[in-house]
Coordinates of C-alpha atoms in Angstrom, one line a residue:
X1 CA 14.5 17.5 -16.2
X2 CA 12.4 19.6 -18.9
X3 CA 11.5 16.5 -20.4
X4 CA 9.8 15.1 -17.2
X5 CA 8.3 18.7 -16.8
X6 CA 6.8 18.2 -20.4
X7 CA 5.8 14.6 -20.1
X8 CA 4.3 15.0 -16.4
X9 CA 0.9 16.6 -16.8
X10 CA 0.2 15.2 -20.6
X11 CA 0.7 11.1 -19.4
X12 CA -1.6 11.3 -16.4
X13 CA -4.9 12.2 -17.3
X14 CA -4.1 10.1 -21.0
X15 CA -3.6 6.8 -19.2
X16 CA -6.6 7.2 -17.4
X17 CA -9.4 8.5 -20.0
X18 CA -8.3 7.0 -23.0
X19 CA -9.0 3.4 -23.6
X20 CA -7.6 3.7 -27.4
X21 CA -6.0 6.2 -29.5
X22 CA -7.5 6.5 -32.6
X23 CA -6.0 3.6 -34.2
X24 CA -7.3 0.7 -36.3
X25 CA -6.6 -2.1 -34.0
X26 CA -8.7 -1.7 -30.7
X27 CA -6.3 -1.5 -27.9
X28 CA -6.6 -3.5 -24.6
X29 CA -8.1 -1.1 -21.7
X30 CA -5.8 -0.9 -18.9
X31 CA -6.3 -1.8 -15.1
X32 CA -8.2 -4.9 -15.9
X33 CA -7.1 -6.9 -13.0
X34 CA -6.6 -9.7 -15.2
X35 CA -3.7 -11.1 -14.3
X36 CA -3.3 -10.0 -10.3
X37 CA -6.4 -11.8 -9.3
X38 CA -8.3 -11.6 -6.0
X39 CA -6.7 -14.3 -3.7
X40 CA -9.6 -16.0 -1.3
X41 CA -7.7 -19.0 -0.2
X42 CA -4.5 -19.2 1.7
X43 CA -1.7 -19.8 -1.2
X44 CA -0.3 -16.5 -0.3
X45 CA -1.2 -16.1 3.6
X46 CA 1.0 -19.4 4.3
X47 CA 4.2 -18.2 1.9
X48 CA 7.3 -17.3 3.0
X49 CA 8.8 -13.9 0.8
X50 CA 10.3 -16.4 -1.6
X51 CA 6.9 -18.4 -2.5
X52 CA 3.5 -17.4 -4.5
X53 CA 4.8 -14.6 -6.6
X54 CA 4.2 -14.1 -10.7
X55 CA 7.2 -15.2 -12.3
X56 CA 9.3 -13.2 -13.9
X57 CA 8.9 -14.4 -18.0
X58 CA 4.9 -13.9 -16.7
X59 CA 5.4 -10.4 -16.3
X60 CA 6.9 -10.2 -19.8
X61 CA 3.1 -11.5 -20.6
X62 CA 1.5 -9.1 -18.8
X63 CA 3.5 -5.7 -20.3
X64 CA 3.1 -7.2 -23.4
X65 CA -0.5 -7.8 -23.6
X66 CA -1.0 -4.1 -22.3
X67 CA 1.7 -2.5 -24.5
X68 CA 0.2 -4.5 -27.8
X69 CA -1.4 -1.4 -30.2
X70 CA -0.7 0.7 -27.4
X71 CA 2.6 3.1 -29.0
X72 CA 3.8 5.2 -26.6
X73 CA 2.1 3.5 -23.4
X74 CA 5.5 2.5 -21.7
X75 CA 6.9 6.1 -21.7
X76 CA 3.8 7.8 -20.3
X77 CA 3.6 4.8 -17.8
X78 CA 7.1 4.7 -16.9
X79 CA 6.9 8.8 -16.4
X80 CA 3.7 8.0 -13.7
X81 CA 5.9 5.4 -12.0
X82 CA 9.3 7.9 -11.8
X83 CA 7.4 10.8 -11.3
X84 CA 9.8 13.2 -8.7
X85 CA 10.3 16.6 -7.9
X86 CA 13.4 16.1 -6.1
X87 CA 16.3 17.7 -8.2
X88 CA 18.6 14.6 -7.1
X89 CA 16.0 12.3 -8.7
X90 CA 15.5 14.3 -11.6
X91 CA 19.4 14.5 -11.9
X92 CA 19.5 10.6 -11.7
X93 CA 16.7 10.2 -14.3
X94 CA 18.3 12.1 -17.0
X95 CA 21.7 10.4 -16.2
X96 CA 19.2 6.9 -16.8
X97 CA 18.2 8.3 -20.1
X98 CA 21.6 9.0 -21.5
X99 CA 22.7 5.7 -20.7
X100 CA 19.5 4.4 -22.1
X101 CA 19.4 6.3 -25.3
X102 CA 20.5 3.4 -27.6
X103 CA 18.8 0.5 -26.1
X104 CA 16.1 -1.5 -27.9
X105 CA 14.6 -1.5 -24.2
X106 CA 14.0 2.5 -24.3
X107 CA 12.0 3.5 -21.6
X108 CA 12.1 0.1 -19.9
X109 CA 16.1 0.4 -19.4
X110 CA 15.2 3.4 -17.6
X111 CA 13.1 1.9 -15.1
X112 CA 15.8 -0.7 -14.9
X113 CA 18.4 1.4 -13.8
X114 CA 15.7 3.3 -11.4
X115 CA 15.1 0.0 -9.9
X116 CA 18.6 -1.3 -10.2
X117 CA 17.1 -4.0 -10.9
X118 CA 15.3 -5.8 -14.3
X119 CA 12.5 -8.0 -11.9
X120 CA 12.0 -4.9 -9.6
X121 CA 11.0 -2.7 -12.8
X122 CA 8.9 -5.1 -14.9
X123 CA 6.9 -6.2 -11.6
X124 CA 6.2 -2.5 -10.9
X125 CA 5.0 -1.8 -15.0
X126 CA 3.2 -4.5 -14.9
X127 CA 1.3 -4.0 -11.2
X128 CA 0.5 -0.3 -12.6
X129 CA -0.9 -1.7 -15.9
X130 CA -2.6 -4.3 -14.1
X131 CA -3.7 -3.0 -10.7
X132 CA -3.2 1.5 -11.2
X133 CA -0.8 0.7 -8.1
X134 CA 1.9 3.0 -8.1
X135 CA 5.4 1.6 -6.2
X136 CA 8.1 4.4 -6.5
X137 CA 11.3 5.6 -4.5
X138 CA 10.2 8.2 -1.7
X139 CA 10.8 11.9 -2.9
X140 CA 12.7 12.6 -0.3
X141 CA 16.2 11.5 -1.0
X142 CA 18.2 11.3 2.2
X143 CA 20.1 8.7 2.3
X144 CA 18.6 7.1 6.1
X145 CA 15.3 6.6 3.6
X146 CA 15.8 2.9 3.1
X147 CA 14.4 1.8 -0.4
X148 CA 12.3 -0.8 -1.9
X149 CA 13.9 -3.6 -3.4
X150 CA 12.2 -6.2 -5.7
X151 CA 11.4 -8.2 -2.2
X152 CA 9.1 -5.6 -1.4
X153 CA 7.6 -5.3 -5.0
X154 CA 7.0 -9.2 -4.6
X155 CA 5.2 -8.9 -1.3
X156 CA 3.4 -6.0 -2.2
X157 CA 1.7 -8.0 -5.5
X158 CA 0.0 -10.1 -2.7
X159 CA -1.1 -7.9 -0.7
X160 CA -3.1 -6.6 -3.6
X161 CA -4.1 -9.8 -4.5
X162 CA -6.3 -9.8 -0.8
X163 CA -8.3 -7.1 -1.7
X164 CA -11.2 -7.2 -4.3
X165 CA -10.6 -5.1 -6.9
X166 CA -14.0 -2.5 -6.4
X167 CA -12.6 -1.8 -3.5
X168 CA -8.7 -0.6 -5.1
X169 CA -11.1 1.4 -7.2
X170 CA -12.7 3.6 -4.9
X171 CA -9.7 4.2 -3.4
X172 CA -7.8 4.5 -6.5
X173 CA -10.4 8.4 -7.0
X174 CA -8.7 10.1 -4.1
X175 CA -8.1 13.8 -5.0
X176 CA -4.8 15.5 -3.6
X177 CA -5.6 17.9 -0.7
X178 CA -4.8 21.6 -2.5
X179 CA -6.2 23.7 0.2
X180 CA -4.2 22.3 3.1
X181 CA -3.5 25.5 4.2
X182 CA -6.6 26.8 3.6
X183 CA -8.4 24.5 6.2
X184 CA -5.6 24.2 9.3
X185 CA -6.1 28.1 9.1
X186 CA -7.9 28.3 12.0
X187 CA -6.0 25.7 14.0
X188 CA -3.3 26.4 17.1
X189 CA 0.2 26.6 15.4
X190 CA 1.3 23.8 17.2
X191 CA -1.6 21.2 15.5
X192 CA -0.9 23.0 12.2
X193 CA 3.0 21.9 12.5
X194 CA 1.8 18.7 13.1
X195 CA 0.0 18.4 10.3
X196 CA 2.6 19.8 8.2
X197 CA 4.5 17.3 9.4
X198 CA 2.1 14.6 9.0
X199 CA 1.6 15.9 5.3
X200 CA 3.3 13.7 2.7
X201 CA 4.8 15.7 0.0
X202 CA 4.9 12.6 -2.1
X203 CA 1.1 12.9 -2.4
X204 CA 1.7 15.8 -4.8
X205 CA 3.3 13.7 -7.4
X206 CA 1.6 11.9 -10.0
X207 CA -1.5 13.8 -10.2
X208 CA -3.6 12.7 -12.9
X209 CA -5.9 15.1 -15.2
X210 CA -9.0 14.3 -13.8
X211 CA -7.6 15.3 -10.0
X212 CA -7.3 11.9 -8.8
X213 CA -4.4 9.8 -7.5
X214 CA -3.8 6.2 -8.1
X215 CA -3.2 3.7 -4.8
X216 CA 0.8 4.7 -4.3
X217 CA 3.4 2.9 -1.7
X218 CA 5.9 4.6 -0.9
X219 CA 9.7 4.4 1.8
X220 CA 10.0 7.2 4.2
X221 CA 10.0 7.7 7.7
X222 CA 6.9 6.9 9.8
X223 CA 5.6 10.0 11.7
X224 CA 8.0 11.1 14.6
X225 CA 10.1 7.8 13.7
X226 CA 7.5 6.0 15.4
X227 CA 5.5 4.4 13.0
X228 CA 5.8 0.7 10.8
X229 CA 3.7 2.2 8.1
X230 CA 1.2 4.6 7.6
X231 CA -1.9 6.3 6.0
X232 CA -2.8 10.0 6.6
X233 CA -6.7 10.7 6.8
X234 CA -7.8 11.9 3.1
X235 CA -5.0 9.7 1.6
X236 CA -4.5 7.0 0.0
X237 CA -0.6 7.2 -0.7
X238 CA 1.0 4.6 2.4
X239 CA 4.4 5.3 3.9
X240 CA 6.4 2.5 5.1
X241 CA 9.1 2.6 7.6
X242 CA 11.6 0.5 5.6
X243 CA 13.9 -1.1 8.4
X244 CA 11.1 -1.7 11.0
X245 CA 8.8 -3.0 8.5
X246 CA 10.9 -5.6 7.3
X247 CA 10.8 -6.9 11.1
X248 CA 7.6 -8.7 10.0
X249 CA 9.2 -11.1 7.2
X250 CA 10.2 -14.7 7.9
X251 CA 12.8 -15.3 10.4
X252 CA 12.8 -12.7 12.4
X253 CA 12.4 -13.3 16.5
X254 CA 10.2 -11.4 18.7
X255 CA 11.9 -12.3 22.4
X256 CA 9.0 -10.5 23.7
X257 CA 6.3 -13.0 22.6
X258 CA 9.0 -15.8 22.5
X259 CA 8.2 -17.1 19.0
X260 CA 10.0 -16.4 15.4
X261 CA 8.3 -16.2 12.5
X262 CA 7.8 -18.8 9.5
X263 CA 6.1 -16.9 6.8
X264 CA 5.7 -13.5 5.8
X265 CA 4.3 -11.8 8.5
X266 CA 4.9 -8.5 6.4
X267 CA 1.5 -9.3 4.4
X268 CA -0.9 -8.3 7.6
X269 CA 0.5 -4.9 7.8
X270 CA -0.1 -4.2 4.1
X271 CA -3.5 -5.3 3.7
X272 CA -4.2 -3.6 7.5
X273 CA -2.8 0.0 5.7
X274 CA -4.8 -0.4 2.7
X275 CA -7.7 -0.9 5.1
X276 CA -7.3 2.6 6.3
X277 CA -7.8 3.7 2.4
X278 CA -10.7 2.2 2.3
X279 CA -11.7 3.5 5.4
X280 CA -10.9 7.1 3.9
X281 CA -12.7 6.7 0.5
X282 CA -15.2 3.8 1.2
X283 CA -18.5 6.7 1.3
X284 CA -16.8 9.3 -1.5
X285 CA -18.9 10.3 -4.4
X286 CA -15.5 10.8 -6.1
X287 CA -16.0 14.5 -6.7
X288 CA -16.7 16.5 -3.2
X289 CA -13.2 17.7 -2.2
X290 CA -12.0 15.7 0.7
X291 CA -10.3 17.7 3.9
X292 CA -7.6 16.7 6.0
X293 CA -8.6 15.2 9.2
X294 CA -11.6 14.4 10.1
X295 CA -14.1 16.8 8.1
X296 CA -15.7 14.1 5.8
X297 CA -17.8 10.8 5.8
X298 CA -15.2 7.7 6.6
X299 CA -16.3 4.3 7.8
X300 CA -14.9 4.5 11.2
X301 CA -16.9 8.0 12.2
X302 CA -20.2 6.9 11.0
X303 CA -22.4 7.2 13.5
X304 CA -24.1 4.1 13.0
X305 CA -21.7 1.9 12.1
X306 CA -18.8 3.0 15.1
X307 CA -21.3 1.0 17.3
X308 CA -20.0 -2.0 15.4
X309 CA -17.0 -1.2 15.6
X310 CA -16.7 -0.7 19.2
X311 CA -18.8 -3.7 20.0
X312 CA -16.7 -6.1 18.2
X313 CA -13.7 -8.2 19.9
X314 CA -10.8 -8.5 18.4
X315 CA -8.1 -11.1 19.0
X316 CA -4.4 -9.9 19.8
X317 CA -2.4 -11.7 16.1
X318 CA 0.8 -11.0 14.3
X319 CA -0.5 -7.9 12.4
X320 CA -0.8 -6.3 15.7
X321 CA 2.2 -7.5 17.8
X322 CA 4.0 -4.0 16.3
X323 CA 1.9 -1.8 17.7
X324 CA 0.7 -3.9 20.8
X325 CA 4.6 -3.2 22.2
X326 CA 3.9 0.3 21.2
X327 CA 0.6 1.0 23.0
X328 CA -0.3 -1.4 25.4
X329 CA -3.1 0.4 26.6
X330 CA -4.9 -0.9 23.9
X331 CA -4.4 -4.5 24.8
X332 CA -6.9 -5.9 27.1
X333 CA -7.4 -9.4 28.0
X334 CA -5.3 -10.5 25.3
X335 CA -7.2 -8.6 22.8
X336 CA -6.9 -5.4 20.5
X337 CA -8.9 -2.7 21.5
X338 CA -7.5 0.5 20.3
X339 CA -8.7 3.6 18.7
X340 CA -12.0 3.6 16.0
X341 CA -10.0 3.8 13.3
X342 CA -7.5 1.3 14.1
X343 CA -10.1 -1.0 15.2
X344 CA -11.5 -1.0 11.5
X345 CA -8.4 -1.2 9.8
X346 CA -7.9 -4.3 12.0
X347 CA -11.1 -5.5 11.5
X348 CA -10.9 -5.1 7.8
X349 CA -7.6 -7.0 8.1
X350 CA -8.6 -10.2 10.5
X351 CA -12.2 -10.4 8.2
X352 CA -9.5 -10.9 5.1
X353 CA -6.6 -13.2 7.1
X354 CA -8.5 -14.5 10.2
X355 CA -12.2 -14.9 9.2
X356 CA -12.7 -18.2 10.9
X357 CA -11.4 -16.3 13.8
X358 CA -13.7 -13.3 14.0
X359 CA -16.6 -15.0 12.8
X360 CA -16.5 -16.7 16.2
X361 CA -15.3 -13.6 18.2
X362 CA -17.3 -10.4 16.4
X363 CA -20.2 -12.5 14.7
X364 CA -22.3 -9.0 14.2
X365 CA -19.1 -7.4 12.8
X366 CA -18.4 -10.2 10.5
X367 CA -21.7 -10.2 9.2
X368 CA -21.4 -6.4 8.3
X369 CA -18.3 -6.5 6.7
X370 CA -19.3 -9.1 4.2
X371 CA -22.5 -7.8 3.5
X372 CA -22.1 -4.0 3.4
X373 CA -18.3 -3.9 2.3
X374 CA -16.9 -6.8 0.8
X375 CA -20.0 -7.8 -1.3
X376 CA -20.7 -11.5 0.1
X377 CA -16.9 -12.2 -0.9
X378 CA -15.5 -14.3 2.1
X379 CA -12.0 -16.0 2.3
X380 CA -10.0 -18.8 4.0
X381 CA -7.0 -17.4 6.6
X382 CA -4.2 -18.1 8.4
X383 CA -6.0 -20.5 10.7
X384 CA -6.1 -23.0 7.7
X385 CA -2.9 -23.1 7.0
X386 CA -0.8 -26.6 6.9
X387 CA 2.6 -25.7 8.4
X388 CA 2.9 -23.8 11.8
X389 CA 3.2 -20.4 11.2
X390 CA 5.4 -19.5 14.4
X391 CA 7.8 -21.7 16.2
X392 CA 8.8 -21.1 20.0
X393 CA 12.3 -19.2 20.7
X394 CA 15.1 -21.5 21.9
X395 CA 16.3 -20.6 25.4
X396 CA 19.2 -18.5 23.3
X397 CA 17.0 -16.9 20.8
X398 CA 14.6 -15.6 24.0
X399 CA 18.5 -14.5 25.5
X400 CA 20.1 -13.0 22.8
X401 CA 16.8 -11.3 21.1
X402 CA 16.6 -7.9 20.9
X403 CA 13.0 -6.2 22.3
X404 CA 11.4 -5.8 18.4
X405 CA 13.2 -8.5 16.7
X406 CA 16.6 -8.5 15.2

């Protein structure tokens, strides 16, 4: 434990503000985005969970060329990417290290035996050279907190993948809400427990020395249960509901729109959650401390462009179905029209799976998104896709289904 204690608050600002250290050889910057490129076509919409991810000896690569004239990178990094302040964690960590002490792996071995497994760890080094996306255990160690495995890590490279990398880095500047407190002052008790509630204590880990806090997914329980995944308004740290989340992935059946799923249906909700991160840091300066609810400039409360929003029709698709069997009151005529920010998380989602789709259906809306937000980059979605990506229940399947899937 006093090791981590030591190591915390040294690694984070060091990885971020120093390219090199001093040495003769130039090292290689990090967070280049070199290897997990942007994704406009559909090799990775169309993929089941077991199709389109690096290969493992490739991720040996990719450490490698980060690590090279870089001494010392793969403890500080390693650090970022175990960074708890659950005692139970810390316990297991120092346990990891012991066993660890006389392997030629070092640091490595310990994120091997965090992960309990090699792919799991060397996907998640090399995503956080790569990318600055942190993947971690939740803080909270009880045991109904279902973990990541390396399945998730796989999927999660993807998801990446569909967003442009200027837009990970705006996001990547959020600063940690200190004052919490401070600001629900005022507020009835009952809203303040609900924000307490709402509050992820994971946020507080891996602060870096400037103040800012790298793109982090994270297991937990959605809000009240309730919840797939999730992103909190100032934050850019997303909680997934393990168990329900997995739902999305290939072969599961949905009785209640009567079809099972062929590829990874997982991949919508992702990129729709890191849509709400760009939603909360899209207009930051990067500096101006940030508030909890709603007491800043995001993209789904500007004035001007929440006409868009509201104007624009969205079809009723697979990243919804969750949350359409949640809510139907936001279902309409076979379309999605929920609350603002939803709304642009979804449309931020369909421009990036459906585009075809929402070109025809929102043509204004499309036209803003690539111009204002997206940069002229447009991409090719599900609808071009070879293979079906749903089949129809059998009469059994429709029997024996369960009302989310099974």
């Amino acid at each position: 434990m006093r090791r981590l204690t030591l190591l915390r608050p040294a690694c984070l600002g060091w990885l971020l503000l120093n390219a090199g250290f001093g040495y003769a050889a130039e090292p290689v910057p990090l967070f280049q985005n070199r290897f997990f490129t942007l994704s406009q076509n559909t090799e990775l919409v169309c993929a089941t969970s077991q199709q389109q991810f690096t290969p493992t000896p490739v991720l040996a690569d990719i450490i490698r060329f980060y690590e090279t004239n870089h001494p010392g990178l793969r403890k500080q990094a390693v650090a970022v990417l175990t960074d708890h302040k659950n005692q139970d964690h810390l316990d297991d960590l120092a346990d990891y290290r012991e066993d660890c002490a006389n392997n030629t792996a070092g640091e490595l071995c310990v994120l091997e035996k965090y992960w309990d497994d090699p792919e799991a760890a060397w996907r998640a080094l090399a995503l956080f050279y790569d990318t600055k996306t942190v993947v971690k255990h939740s803080d909270d160690y009880r045991y109904e907190v279902r973990r990541f495995n390396v399945d998730h890590l796989r999927l999660f490279e993807k998801a990446i993948r569909k967003i442009p990398a200027f837009l990970r880095q705006s996001i990547s500047k959020a600063k940690p809400v200190d004052n919490l407190e401070e600001e629900i002052a005022d507020k009835p008790t009952v809203m303040q427990e609900l924000i307490r509630d709402a509050f992820q204590e994971d946020y507080k880990n891996s602060i870096w020395q400037d103040h800012t806090h790298p793109l982090t997914l994270v297991p937990g329980i959605g809000f009240r249960s309730q919840t797939v995944a999730q992103v909190f308004s100032g934050q850019n740290l997303i909680v997934f509901t393990v168990k329900a989340f997995d739902k999305g992935k290939e072969g599961g059946t949905y009785r209640d729109i009567g079809v099972q799923y062929l590829v990874d249906f997982r991949l919508p909700i992702v990129v729709h959650e890191i849509a709400h991160t760009i939603d909360n840091f899209h207009f930051w300066n990067g500096q101006d401390d940030l508030y909890f609810f709603y007491k800043y400039h995001k993209i789904s409360n500007d004035e001007d462009i929440m006409k868009i929003i509201a104007e624009a029709k969205l079809a009723l698709w697979p990243s919804k179905w969750f949350e359409a069997f949640e809510y139907l009151g936001e279902v309409n005529e076979g379309r999605y029209d929920g609350t603002t920010q939803e709304k642009l998380a979804e449309l931020v989602a369909q421009y990036i799976l459906i585009p075809e789709r929402l070109q025809q259906s929102a043509p204004a809306a499309y036209q803003w998104l690539r111009e204002d937000i997206f940069r002229g980059i447009e991409y090719q979605g599900y609808d071009r896709c070879a293979a079906p990506l749903t089949k129809p229940l059998s009469w059994w399947q429709y029997a024996t289904g369960k009302m989310l899937g099974q």
